[in-house]
Each structure stands twice: as C-alpha cells, then as structure tokens.
PDB file of C-alpha atoms in Angstrom:
ATOM      1  CA  MET S   1      37.609 -72.751  29.002  1.00 54.00           C
ATOM      2  CA  ASN S   2      37.037 -69.793  26.656  1.00 57.00           C
ATOM      3  CA  PHE S   3      39.279 -67.633  28.847  1.00 55.00           C
ATOM      4  CA  ILE S   4      42.162 -70.118  28.513  1.00 57.00           C
ATOM      5  CA  LEU S   5      41.679 -70.398  24.758  1.00 48.00           C
ATOM      6  CA  GLU S   6      41.620 -66.594  24.394  1.00 56.00           C
ATOM      7  CA  ALA S   7      44.743 -66.293  26.558  1.00 51.00           C
ATOM      8  CA  LYS S   8      46.560 -68.847  24.381  1.00 50.00           C
ATOM      9  CA  LYS S   9      45.523 -66.953  21.238  1.00 51.00           C
ATOM     10  CA  HIS S  10      46.815 -63.690  22.728  1.00 50.00           C
ATOM     11  CA  VAL S  11      50.180 -65.197  23.689  1.00 52.00           C
ATOM     12  CA  PHE S  12      50.536 -66.824  20.271  1.00 49.00           C
ATOM     13  CA  LYS S  13      49.626 -63.633  18.385  1.00 52.00           C
ATOM     14  CA  THR S  14      51.943 -61.546  20.587  1.00 54.00           C
ATOM     15  CA  GLN S  15      54.829 -63.898  19.827  1.00 54.00           C
ATOM     16  CA  TYR S  16      53.789 -64.288  16.228  1.00 57.00           C
ATOM     17  CA  HIS S  17      53.836 -60.623  15.341  1.00 71.00           C
ATOM     18  CA  LYS S  18      57.529 -60.119  16.119  1.00 93.00           C
ATOM     19  CA  ARG S  19      59.548 -58.336  13.461  1.00 97.00           C
ATOM     20  CA  THR S  20      63.153 -58.396  12.364  1.00 98.00           C
ATOM     21  CA  LEU S  21      65.310 -56.567   9.854  1.00 98.00           C
ATOM     22  CA  ILE S  22      67.226 -58.465   7.175  1.00 98.00           C
ATOM     23  CA  ALA S  23      69.506 -56.693   4.700  1.00 98.00           C
ATOM     24  CA  VAL S  24      71.065 -58.268   1.634  1.00 98.00           C
ATOM     25  CA  LYS S  25      74.474 -56.630   1.397  1.00 96.00           C
ATOM     26  CA  PRO S  26      76.078 -55.380  -1.849  1.00 96.00           C
ATOM     27  CA  ASP S  27      77.752 -58.696  -2.656  1.00 93.00           C
ATOM     28  CA  GLY S  28      74.438 -60.554  -2.291  1.00 95.00           C
ATOM     29  CA  VAL S  29      72.715 -58.052  -4.575  1.00 97.00           C
ATOM     30  CA  GLN S  30      75.554 -58.183  -7.130  1.00 95.00           C
ATOM     31  CA  ARG S  31      75.428 -61.979  -7.136  1.00 95.00           C
ATOM     32  CA  ARG S  32      71.637 -61.867  -7.676  1.00 97.00           C
ATOM     33  CA  LEU S  33      70.842 -63.758  -4.479  1.00 97.00           C
ATOM     34  CA  VAL S  34      67.975 -61.516  -3.325  1.00 98.00           C
ATOM     35  CA  GLY S  35      65.220 -63.779  -4.677  1.00 98.00           C
ATOM     36  CA  GLN S  36      66.706 -66.908  -3.145  1.00 98.00           C
ATOM     37  CA  ILE S  37      67.057 -65.195   0.234  1.00 98.00           C
ATOM     38  CA  ILE S  38      63.465 -63.912   0.106  1.00 98.00           C
ATOM     39  CA  GLN S  39      62.282 -67.399  -0.826  1.00 98.00           C
ATOM     40  CA  ARG S  40      63.910 -68.915   2.263  1.00 97.00           C
ATOM     41  CA  PHE S  41      62.030 -66.533   4.550  1.00 97.00           C
ATOM     42  CA  GLU S  42      58.732 -67.064   2.737  1.00 96.00           C
ATOM     43  CA  LEU S  43      59.104 -70.841   2.860  1.00 95.00           C
ATOM     44  CA  ARG S  44      59.806 -70.590   6.577  1.00 94.00           C
ATOM     45  CA  GLY S  45      56.426 -68.892   7.009  1.00 93.00           C
ATOM     46  CA  PHE S  46      57.542 -65.311   7.555  1.00 95.00           C
ATOM     47  CA  LYS S  47      55.462 -62.433   6.196  1.00 95.00           C
ATOM     48  CA  LEU S  48      57.208 -59.605   4.322  1.00 97.00           C
ATOM     49  CA  VAL S  49      55.996 -56.243   5.649  1.00 97.00           C
ATOM     50  CA  GLY S  50      58.689 -53.919   4.285  1.00 98.00           C
ATOM     51  CA  LEU S  51      61.099 -53.983   1.359  1.00 98.00           C
ATOM     52  CA  LYS S  52      63.321 -51.441  -0.346  1.00 98.00           C
ATOM     53  CA  MET S  53      66.493 -51.225  -2.379  1.00 98.00           C
ATOM     54  CA  LEU S  54      68.831 -48.326  -1.806  1.00 97.00           C
ATOM     55  CA  GLN S  55      72.345 -47.016  -2.064  1.00 98.00           C
ATOM     56  CA  VAL S  56      73.261 -46.621   1.598  1.00 97.00           C
ATOM     57  CA  SER S  57      74.725 -43.337   2.813  1.00 97.00           C
ATOM     58  CA  GLU S  58      77.682 -43.150   5.179  1.00 96.00           C
ATOM     59  CA  ASP S  59      75.442 -41.276   7.627  1.00 97.00           C
ATOM     60  CA  LEU S  60      72.926 -44.118   7.776  1.00 97.00           C
ATOM     61  CA  LEU S  61      75.726 -46.657   8.179  1.00 96.00           C
ATOM     62  CA  SER S  62      77.289 -44.681  11.039  1.00 95.00           C
ATOM     63  CA  ARG S  63      73.941 -44.768  12.870  1.00 96.00           C
ATOM     64  CA  HIS S  64      73.344 -48.446  12.046  1.00 96.00           C
ATOM     65  CA  TYR S  65      76.849 -49.527  13.058  1.00 95.00           C
ATOM     66  CA  SER S  66      77.286 -46.951  15.848  1.00 94.00           C
ATOM     67  CA  GLN S  67      78.878 -49.540  18.165  1.00 93.00           C
ATOM     68  CA  LEU S  68      81.541 -50.279  15.515  1.00 94.00           C
ATOM     69  CA  THR S  69      82.626 -46.763  14.465  1.00 93.00           C
ATOM     70  CA  GLY S  70      85.820 -46.872  16.548  1.00 94.00           C
ATOM     71  CA  LYS S  71      86.904 -50.324  15.362  1.00 95.00           C
ATOM     72  CA  PRO S  72      89.881 -50.632  12.990  1.00 95.00           C
ATOM     73  CA  PHE S  73      87.790 -52.441  10.344  1.00 92.00           C
ATOM     74  CA  TYR S  74      85.036 -49.793  10.274  1.00 94.00           C
ATOM     75  CA  PRO S  75      86.371 -47.843   7.236  1.00 94.00           C
ATOM     76  CA  ASP S  76      86.488 -51.079   5.204  1.00 92.00           C
ATOM     77  CA  LEU S  77      82.955 -51.929   6.341  1.00 92.00           C
ATOM     78  CA  VAL S  78      81.704 -48.531   5.125  1.00 95.00           C
ATOM     79  CA  LYS S  79      83.541 -48.938   1.822  1.00 94.00           C
ATOM     80  CA  TYR S  80      81.986 -52.379   1.361  1.00 93.00           C
ATOM     81  CA  MET S  81      78.448 -51.348   2.351  1.00 95.00           C
ATOM     82  CA  THR S  82      78.515 -48.308   0.041  1.00 96.00           C
ATOM     83  CA  SER S  83      80.006 -50.261  -2.893  1.00 95.00           C
ATOM     84  CA  GLY S  84      76.581 -51.115  -4.333  1.00 96.00           C
ATOM     85  CA  PRO S  85      72.889 -51.300  -3.589  1.00 98.00           C
ATOM     86  CA  VAL S  86      71.471 -52.989  -0.502  1.00 98.00           C
ATOM     87  CA  VAL S  87      68.050 -54.638  -0.226  1.00 98.00           C
ATOM     88  CA  VAL S  88      66.516 -54.100   3.206  1.00 98.00           C
ATOM     89  CA  MET S  89      63.500 -56.059   4.411  1.00 98.00           C
ATOM     90  CA  VAL S  90      61.308 -56.309   7.468  1.00 98.00           C
ATOM     91  CA  TRP S  91      59.929 -59.773   8.132  1.00 98.00           C
ATOM     92  CA  GLU S  92      57.223 -60.677  10.602  1.00 96.00           C
ATOM     93  CA  GLY S  93      56.704 -64.037  12.198  1.00 94.00           C
ATOM     94  CA  TYR S  94      56.869 -66.213  15.238  1.00 92.00           C
ATOM     95  CA  ASN S  95      60.105 -65.649  17.180  1.00 95.00           C
ATOM     96  CA  ALA S  96      61.367 -63.677  14.171  1.00 96.00           C
ATOM     97  CA  VAL S  97      64.758 -62.538  15.461  1.00 97.00           C
ATOM     98  CA  GLN S  98      65.949 -65.856  16.869  1.00 96.00           C
ATOM     99  CA  THR S  99      64.604 -67.886  13.952  1.00 96.00           C
ATOM    100  CA  SER S 100      66.080 -65.568  11.320  1.00 97.00           C
ATOM    101  CA  ARG S 101      69.472 -65.611  13.063  1.00 96.00           C
ATOM    102  CA  ALA S 102      69.444 -69.409  12.890  1.00 96.00           C
ATOM    103  CA  MET S 103      68.447 -69.278   9.205  1.00 97.00           C
ATOM    104  CA  VAL S 104      71.175 -66.770   8.363  1.00 96.00           C
ATOM    105  CA  GLY S 105      73.984 -68.552  10.226  1.00 95.00           C
ATOM    106  CA  LEU S 106      77.027 -67.397  12.114  1.00 93.00           C
ATOM    107  CA  THR S 107      78.463 -63.966  11.304  1.00 87.00           C
ATOM    108  CA  ASN S 108      81.708 -65.444  10.042  1.00 84.00           C
ATOM    109  CA  PRO S 109      80.608 -67.317   6.913  1.00 85.00           C
ATOM    110  CA  ALA S 110      83.553 -69.720   7.248  1.00 85.00           C
ATOM    111  CA  ASP S 111      81.953 -70.940  10.492  1.00 89.00           C
ATOM    112  CA  ALA S 112      78.351 -70.918   9.217  1.00 91.00           C
ATOM    113  CA  GLN S 113      76.753 -74.306   8.686  1.00 93.00           C
ATOM    114  CA  ALA S 114      75.577 -75.573   5.327  1.00 93.00           C
ATOM    115  CA  GLY S 115      71.875 -74.896   4.940  1.00 95.00           C
ATOM    116  CA  THR S 116      72.163 -71.366   6.332  1.00 95.00           C
ATOM    117  CA  VAL S 117      72.226 -68.309   4.074  1.00 96.00           C
ATOM    118  CA  ARG S 118      75.827 -67.474   4.968  1.00 94.00           C
ATOM    119  CA  GLY S 119      76.943 -71.099   4.842  1.00 92.00           C
ATOM    120  CA  ASP S 120      75.403 -71.713   1.424  1.00 93.00           C
ATOM    121  CA  PHE S 121      76.396 -68.442  -0.235  1.00 92.00           C
ATOM    122  CA  ILE S 122      79.934 -68.023   1.139  1.00 86.00           C
ATOM    123  CA  MET S 123      82.365 -66.444  -1.286  1.00 78.00           C
ATOM    124  CA  PHE S 124      85.907 -65.216  -0.891  1.00 69.00           C
ATOM    125  CA  ILE S 125      86.388 -61.833  -2.623  1.00 65.00           C
ATOM    126  CA  GLY S 126      89.674 -60.589  -1.200  1.00 64.00           C
ATOM    127  CA  HIS S 127      88.174 -61.637   2.121  1.00 68.00           C
ATOM    128  CA  LEU S 128      85.026 -63.417   3.249  1.00 69.00           C
ATOM    129  CA  ARG S 129      81.697 -61.656   2.755  1.00 79.00           C
ATOM    130  CA  ASN S 130      78.707 -62.654   4.853  1.00 84.00           C
ATOM    131  CA  VAL S 131      76.005 -61.668   2.305  1.00 93.00           C
ATOM    132  CA  VAL S 132      73.317 -60.538   4.797  1.00 96.00           C
ATOM    133  CA  HIS S 133      72.710 -58.590   7.955  1.00 96.00           C
ATOM    134  CA  ALA S 134      70.184 -59.888  10.487  1.00 97.00           C
ATOM    135  CA  SER S 135      69.030 -58.137  13.654  1.00 97.00           C
ATOM    136  CA  ASP S 136      70.639 -59.682  16.733  1.00 95.00           C
ATOM    137  CA  SER S 137      67.928 -59.028  19.341  1.00 96.00           C
ATOM    138  CA  PRO S 138      64.301 -57.885  19.524  1.00 96.00           C
ATOM    139  CA  GLU S 139      65.469 -54.510  20.842  1.00 96.00           C
ATOM    140  CA  GLY S 140      68.070 -54.230  18.082  1.00 96.00           C
ATOM    141  CA  ALA S 141      65.451 -55.173  15.481  1.00 97.00           C
ATOM    142  CA  GLN S 142      63.108 -52.441  16.678  1.00 97.00           C
ATOM    143  CA  LYS S 143      65.899 -49.839  16.569  1.00 97.00           C
ATOM    144  CA  GLU S 144      67.082 -50.956  13.121  1.00 97.00           C
ATOM    145  CA  ILE S 145      63.588 -51.051  11.660  1.00 98.00           C
ATOM    146  CA  GLN S 146      62.964 -47.486  12.857  1.00 97.00           C
ATOM    147  CA  LEU S 147      66.307 -46.413  11.396  1.00 97.00           C
ATOM    148  CA  TRP S 148      65.807 -47.939   7.940  1.00 98.00           C
ATOM    149  CA  PHE S 149      62.026 -47.538   7.488  1.00 98.00           C
ATOM    150  CA  GLN S 150      59.502 -44.778   8.049  1.00 94.00           C
ATOM    151  CA  GLY S 151      56.265 -45.993   9.664  1.00 86.00           C
ATOM    152  CA  GLN S 152      54.218 -45.687   6.462  1.00 93.00           C
ATOM    153  CA  GLU S 153      56.738 -47.866   4.593  1.00 96.00           C
ATOM    154  CA  LEU S 154      55.741 -50.901   6.684  1.00 96.00           C
ATOM    155  CA  LEU S 155      52.492 -52.622   5.813  1.00 92.00           C
ATOM    156  CA  ASN S 156      50.181 -54.251   8.303  1.00 89.00           C
ATOM    157  CA  TRP S 157      48.364 -56.730   6.130  1.00 88.00           C
ATOM    158  CA  ASP S 158      46.531 -59.967   6.691  1.00 86.00           C
ATOM    159  CA  CYS S 159      48.051 -63.002   5.095  1.00 78.00           C
ATOM    160  CA  CYS S 160      45.279 -65.487   4.382  1.00 72.00           C
ATOM    161  CA  TYR S 161      47.702 -68.351   4.973  1.00 63.00           C
ATOM    162  CA  HIS S 162      48.404 -67.107   8.511  1.00 54.00           C
ATOM    163  CA  ASN S 163      44.719 -66.588   9.265  1.00 53.00           C
ATOM    164  CA  ILE S 164      43.976 -70.181   8.283  1.00 52.00           C
ATOM    165  CA  THR S 165      46.923 -71.847   9.996  1.00 51.00           C
ATOM    166  CA  CYS S 166      47.502 -69.628  13.017  1.00 51.00           C
ATOM    167  CA  GLU S 167      44.072 -69.599  14.597  1.00 49.00           C
ATOM    168  CA  LEU S 168      43.677 -72.010  17.478  1.00 45.00           C
TER     169      LEU S 168
END
C-alpha cells in the first residue's frame, strides 16, 4: 500500500513541477495589464518562479523566434516586440504548458474565447495584438526558459499552499 501511495505522489509531483514561459508583450505592459495577467495565473494555482522586465534586443528575439525569421511578417514582429518593455515570467504548476495555453487562448485574438487572456484583452491598434506569449510545448518551454533566464534567476521555493493541498 505504501509503495502505491509513494508512486502516486511521485507521479503527481513530477507532473506538478512542470514549468512554462509567459511573456506580456509591449502592448500588454503599456496597457498596464501585467497585474491582471499575473493574478489569473496565481488564482489558477500556478507558482511564480521567475519574473523580469526588460527591453528585448533584436538578438534575443531572433533566437526566440528562430523559426519565424524568414517569414514576411518577421520585421514587423521585431519592431513590435522592441517597441517597449516586456515582462517575462516562468510559472510552475500541474500540466503548466497545456493549462496556460488554454488560459491564454488562441494566438489570433479575434478567434480567442472570452475568459481567456487574449479574448478578454483584445485590442485593435493598426492590427490585432495578442498581448502575451505562451510556450507551446514542454520542450519549447524548456528552450525558452533557458533562453530568457539564467539558472540563478529562477527560484525553487516551497509554497505553503502547495504543501498543504498537494500532498496525498
């Protein structure tokens, strides 16, 4: 019996400690939406383990969006992403990537459902802005987190709430 209980705890903790990268883009920062976006992730039970605000360089963007550099819209994307500060966060939680993608909504904010970050904060400024970036896969999240954060910038801390509610 103890073996089964320990195995369940291990599986739960392994799934629970997944991380994802969320970035509030310049329009979200300019519109002062950072706090509301953070609140959504906290209310969902995610734990913030990394946070920083920065003016993104073109070099960092070219590495982050390496699969898009040849696309016709890439220069506009760089112009947009360097137009103001970005707030980048690493969140930890159960099924973090999939859950955060559902919370953020579809990439095209016009198609995003109400109740999602993109659906609720849609704004047309010359063209639609989608307010946030969210990692699209666990592998992508790991790559993005390593790109945006140095190891010492991420905190491994115990959240008393998780210790109380997550133990079996």
